mmCIF file of C-alpha atoms in Angstrom:
data_model
loop_
_atom_site.group_PDB
_atom_site.id
_atom_site.type_symbol
_atom_site.label_atom_id
_atom_site.label_comp_id
_atom_site.label_asym_id
_atom_site.label_seq_id
_atom_site.Cartn_x
_atom_site.Cartn_y
_atom_site.Cartn_z
ATOM 1 C CA MET A 165 -19.854 1.988 -10.744
ATOM 2 C CA VAL A 166 -18.257 -0.276 -8.168
ATOM 3 C CA HIS A 167 -19.266 -2.452 -5.243
ATOM 4 C CA SER A 168 -15.948 -2.481 -3.394
ATOM 5 C CA ILE A 169 -15.089 0.625 -1.370
ATOM 6 C CA SER A 170 -11.535 -0.678 -0.902
ATOM 7 C CA ILE A 171 -10.534 0.215 -4.471
ATOM 8 C CA PHE A 172 -11.253 3.927 -3.945
ATOM 9 C CA THR A 173 -8.318 6.225 -3.302
ATOM 10 C CA SER A 174 -10.628 8.964 -2.042
ATOM 11 C CA TYR A 175 -14.383 9.211 -1.614
ATOM 12 C CA ARG A 176 -17.162 11.167 0.030
ATOM 13 C CA PRO A 177 -20.731 10.249 1.012
ATOM 14 C CA VAL A 178 -23.660 11.225 -1.212
ATOM 15 C CA HIS A 179 -27.330 11.370 -0.313
ATOM 16 C CA ASN A 180 -30.539 10.769 -2.263
ATOM 17 C CA THR A 181 -28.730 9.296 -5.280
ATOM 18 C CA VAL A 182 -29.976 6.152 -6.993
ATOM 19 C CA VAL A 183 -28.908 4.137 -10.026
ATOM 20 C CA LYS A 184 -31.410 2.332 -12.211
ATOM 21 C CA LEU A 185 -30.169 -1.131 -13.202
ATOM 22 C CA PRO A 186 -30.943 -2.863 -16.525
ATOM 23 C CA ASN A 187 -33.555 -5.066 -14.810
ATOM 24 C CA GLY A 188 -35.502 -1.931 -13.829
ATOM 25 C CA THR A 189 -34.677 -1.913 -10.128
ATOM 26 C CA SER A 190 -33.091 1.088 -8.448
ATOM 27 C CA VAL A 191 -30.196 0.823 -6.006
ATOM 28 C CA HIS A 192 -28.765 3.357 -3.565
ATOM 29 C CA VAL A 193 -25.433 5.087 -4.233
ATOM 30 C CA SER A 194 -23.718 5.753 -0.906
ATOM 31 C CA HIS A 195 -20.406 7.339 -1.968
ATOM 32 C CA ILE A 196 -18.665 8.960 -4.925
ATOM 33 C CA GLY A 197 -14.924 9.128 -5.405
ATOM 34 C CA SER A 198 -11.771 8.443 -7.393
ATOM 35 C CA ILE A 199 -10.057 5.228 -8.447
ATOM 36 C CA PHE A 200 -6.575 4.692 -9.873
ATOM 37 C CA LEU A 201 -6.759 2.104 -12.659
ATOM 38 C CA SER A 202 -3.018 2.493 -13.128
ATOM 39 C CA PRO A 203 -0.448 5.100 -12.112
ATOM 40 C CA ASN A 204 -1.364 6.986 -15.316
ATOM 41 C CA LEU A 205 -5.142 6.519 -15.325
ATOM 42 C CA ILE A 206 -7.449 8.001 -12.690
ATOM 43 C CA LEU A 207 -11.248 7.802 -12.796
ATOM 44 C CA HIS A 208 -13.143 10.536 -10.958
ATOM 45 C CA ASP A 209 -16.824 10.668 -9.955
ATOM 46 C CA VAL A 210 -17.028 6.878 -9.618
ATOM 47 C CA LEU A 211 -20.207 5.681 -7.909
ATOM 48 C CA TYR A 212 -20.074 3.262 -4.969
ATOM 49 C CA VAL A 213 -23.107 0.969 -4.879
ATOM 50 C CA PRO A 214 -22.740 -1.451 -1.937
ATOM 51 C CA SER A 215 -25.502 -3.780 -3.148
ATOM 52 C CA PHE A 216 -24.035 -4.174 -6.651
ATOM 53 C CA THR A 217 -22.018 -7.315 -7.391
ATOM 54 C CA PHE A 218 -19.650 -6.042 -10.119
ATOM 55 C CA ASN A 219 -17.233 -3.212 -10.747
ATOM 56 C CA LEU A 220 -18.183 -1.674 -14.110
ATOM 57 C CA ILE A 221 -16.328 0.888 -16.190
ATOM 58 C CA SER A 222 -18.005 3.014 -18.822
ATOM 59 C CA VAL A 223 -16.169 2.716 -22.128
ATOM 60 C CA SER A 224 -17.121 6.313 -22.974
ATOM 61 C CA LYS A 225 -15.562 7.455 -19.666
ATOM 62 C CA LEU A 226 -12.267 5.833 -20.698
ATOM 63 C CA THR A 227 -12.339 7.320 -24.195
ATOM 64 C CA SER A 228 -12.954 10.781 -22.705
ATOM 65 C CA LEU A 229 -9.677 10.282 -20.796
ATOM 66 C CA PHE A 230 -7.758 9.826 -24.070
ATOM 67 C CA CYS A 231 -7.761 6.050 -23.948
ATOM 68 C CA TYR A 232 -8.055 3.795 -26.961
ATOM 69 C CA LEU A 233 -9.837 0.475 -26.447
ATOM 70 C CA ILE A 234 -9.394 -2.611 -28.586
ATOM 71 C CA PHE A 235 -11.956 -5.385 -28.180
ATOM 72 C CA LEU A 236 -11.179 -8.831 -29.550
ATOM 73 C CA HIS A 237 -13.270 -11.977 -29.149
ATOM 74 C CA ASN A 238 -11.361 -13.146 -26.055
ATOM 75 C CA GLU A 239 -9.586 -10.070 -24.682
ATOM 76 C CA CYS A 240 -9.436 -6.294 -24.704
ATOM 77 C CA PHE A 241 -6.682 -3.722 -24.369
ATOM 78 C CA ILE A 242 -6.654 -0.156 -23.053
ATOM 79 C CA GLN A 243 -4.030 2.117 -24.563
ATOM 80 C CA ASP A 244 -2.980 5.598 -23.549
ATOM 81 C CA LEU A 245 -3.423 7.765 -26.681
ATOM 82 C CA ILE A 246 -0.787 10.255 -25.569
ATOM 83 C CA HIS A 247 2.091 7.790 -25.050
ATOM 84 C CA TRP A 248 0.644 4.799 -26.989
ATOM 85 C CA ARG A 249 1.332 2.474 -24.072
ATOM 86 C CA THR A 250 -0.882 -0.422 -23.075
ATOM 87 C CA ILE A 251 -2.190 0.458 -19.621
ATOM 88 C CA GLY A 252 -4.753 -2.299 -19.185
ATOM 89 C CA ARG A 253 -5.723 -5.711 -20.470
ATOM 90 C CA GLY A 254 -8.886 -7.690 -19.910
ATOM 91 C CA GLN A 255 -9.942 -11.269 -20.543
ATOM 92 C CA ALA A 256 -13.409 -12.099 -21.906
ATOM 93 C CA LYS A 257 -15.590 -14.152 -19.570
ATOM 94 C CA GLU A 258 -19.342 -14.714 -19.871
ATOM 95 C CA GLY A 259 -19.943 -11.618 -22.002
ATOM 96 C CA LEU A 260 -17.807 -9.234 -19.926
ATOM 97 C CA TYR A 261 -14.163 -8.237 -20.176
ATOM 98 C CA LEU A 262 -12.430 -8.659 -16.820
ATOM 99 C CA LEU A 263 -9.625 -6.176 -16.180
ATOM 100 C CA GLN A 264 -6.990 -6.872 -13.536
ATOM 101 C CA LEU A 265 -6.224 -3.739 -11.547
ATOM 102 C CA PRO A 266 -2.981 -3.100 -9.704
ATOM 103 C CA PRO A 267 -3.083 -3.083 -5.907
ATOM 104 C CA VAL A 268 -4.233 0.291 -4.625
ATOM 105 C CA HIS A 269 -1.993 0.423 -1.554
ATOM 106 C CA GLY A 270 0.712 2.269 -3.496
ATOM 107 C CA PHE A 271 -1.693 4.925 -4.731
ATOM 108 C CA VAL A 272 -3.728 5.677 -1.611
ATOM 109 C CA SER A 273 -4.677 9.321 -1.266
ATOM 110 C CA GLN A 274 -4.174 11.227 1.948
ATOM 111 C CA ASN A 275 -7.902 12.077 1.819
ATOM 112 C CA VAL A 276 -8.891 8.632 3.107
ATOM 113 C CA SER A 277 -8.078 7.785 6.692
ATOM 114 C CA SER A 278 -7.237 4.256 7.782
ATOM 115 C CA HIS A 279 -10.568 3.782 9.540
ATOM 116 C CA ASP A 280 -12.621 4.805 6.464
ATOM 117 C CA ALA A 281 -11.601 1.834 4.337
ATOM 118 C CA SER A 282 -9.339 -1.155 4.347
ATOM 119 C CA PHE A 283 -7.025 -1.392 1.360
ATOM 120 C CA SER A 284 -6.116 -4.765 -0.041
ATOM 121 C CA THR A 285 -2.799 -5.711 -1.595
ATOM 122 C CA LYS A 286 -4.522 -8.242 -3.868
ATOM 123 C CA PRO A 287 -5.363 -7.302 -7.465
ATOM 124 C CA HIS A 288 -8.968 -6.271 -8.066
ATOM 125 C CA THR A 289 -11.153 -7.085 -11.030
ATOM 126 C CA VAL A 290 -13.243 -4.674 -13.047
ATOM 127 C CA SER A 291 -15.673 -5.680 -15.783
ATOM 128 C CA PHE A 292 -16.318 -3.911 -19.060
ATOM 129 C CA VAL A 293 -19.667 -3.963 -20.780
ATOM 130 C CA SER A 294 -19.147 -3.702 -24.519
ATOM 131 C CA ASN A 295 -21.283 -3.499 -27.640
ATOM 132 C CA ALA A 296 -24.117 -5.963 -26.942
ATOM 133 C CA CYS A 297 -26.667 -4.229 -29.181
ATOM 134 C CA ASN A 298 -25.922 -1.847 -32.043
ATOM 135 C CA ASN A 299 -29.248 -0.008 -32.149
ATOM 136 C CA ALA A 300 -30.045 0.551 -28.468
ATOM 137 C CA SER A 301 -31.309 3.995 -27.524
ATOM 138 C CA VAL A 302 -29.348 6.437 -25.386
ATOM 139 C CA SER A 303 -31.694 5.885 -22.445
ATOM 140 C CA ILE A 304 -31.237 2.086 -22.652
ATOM 141 C CA TRP A 305 -27.445 2.443 -22.572
ATOM 142 C CA HIS A 306 -27.726 5.015 -19.812
ATOM 143 C CA GLN A 307 -29.591 2.435 -17.702
ATOM 144 C CA ARG A 308 -27.292 -0.432 -18.702
ATOM 145 C CA MET A 309 -24.250 1.489 -17.551
ATOM 146 C CA GLY A 310 -25.941 2.151 -14.218
ATOM 147 C CA HIS A 311 -25.865 5.914 -14.393
ATOM 148 C CA PRO A 312 -28.135 7.950 -12.134
ATOM 149 C CA SER A 313 -31.542 8.884 -13.486
ATOM 150 C CA PHE A 314 -31.936 11.933 -15.730
ATOM 151 C CA SER A 315 -34.451 13.538 -13.360
#
């Protein structure tokens, strides 16, 4: 779930889609698309929430893409399980792990025209939410990660 449309490489509008936040409020999802985290790591079906203030990545989404994540007290690493290369590194800050993303201008898809989004050459930051509570229910984590409602 992201708040910056400029990090998408391709996207399309969606209608009648909401995300329930951990504080219980619901926010509108306006687009869904793909993001390159690195030349070797692409996330699909990423939600664009204009009113959200962070870019969040689901750890389970990364592990489903054959990534291995190592969380230490002050940093985290993302490794590609196929080639065993480090493809991302994050620094811990205020309970989140901040990941520096490469500029997207080198990875821009032909599906996005120049008037749909402006692409920055500055690195972007994405935050990870890690294991804050060991016994939280599936529905609690579903809400914490900002996924759309089950209904």
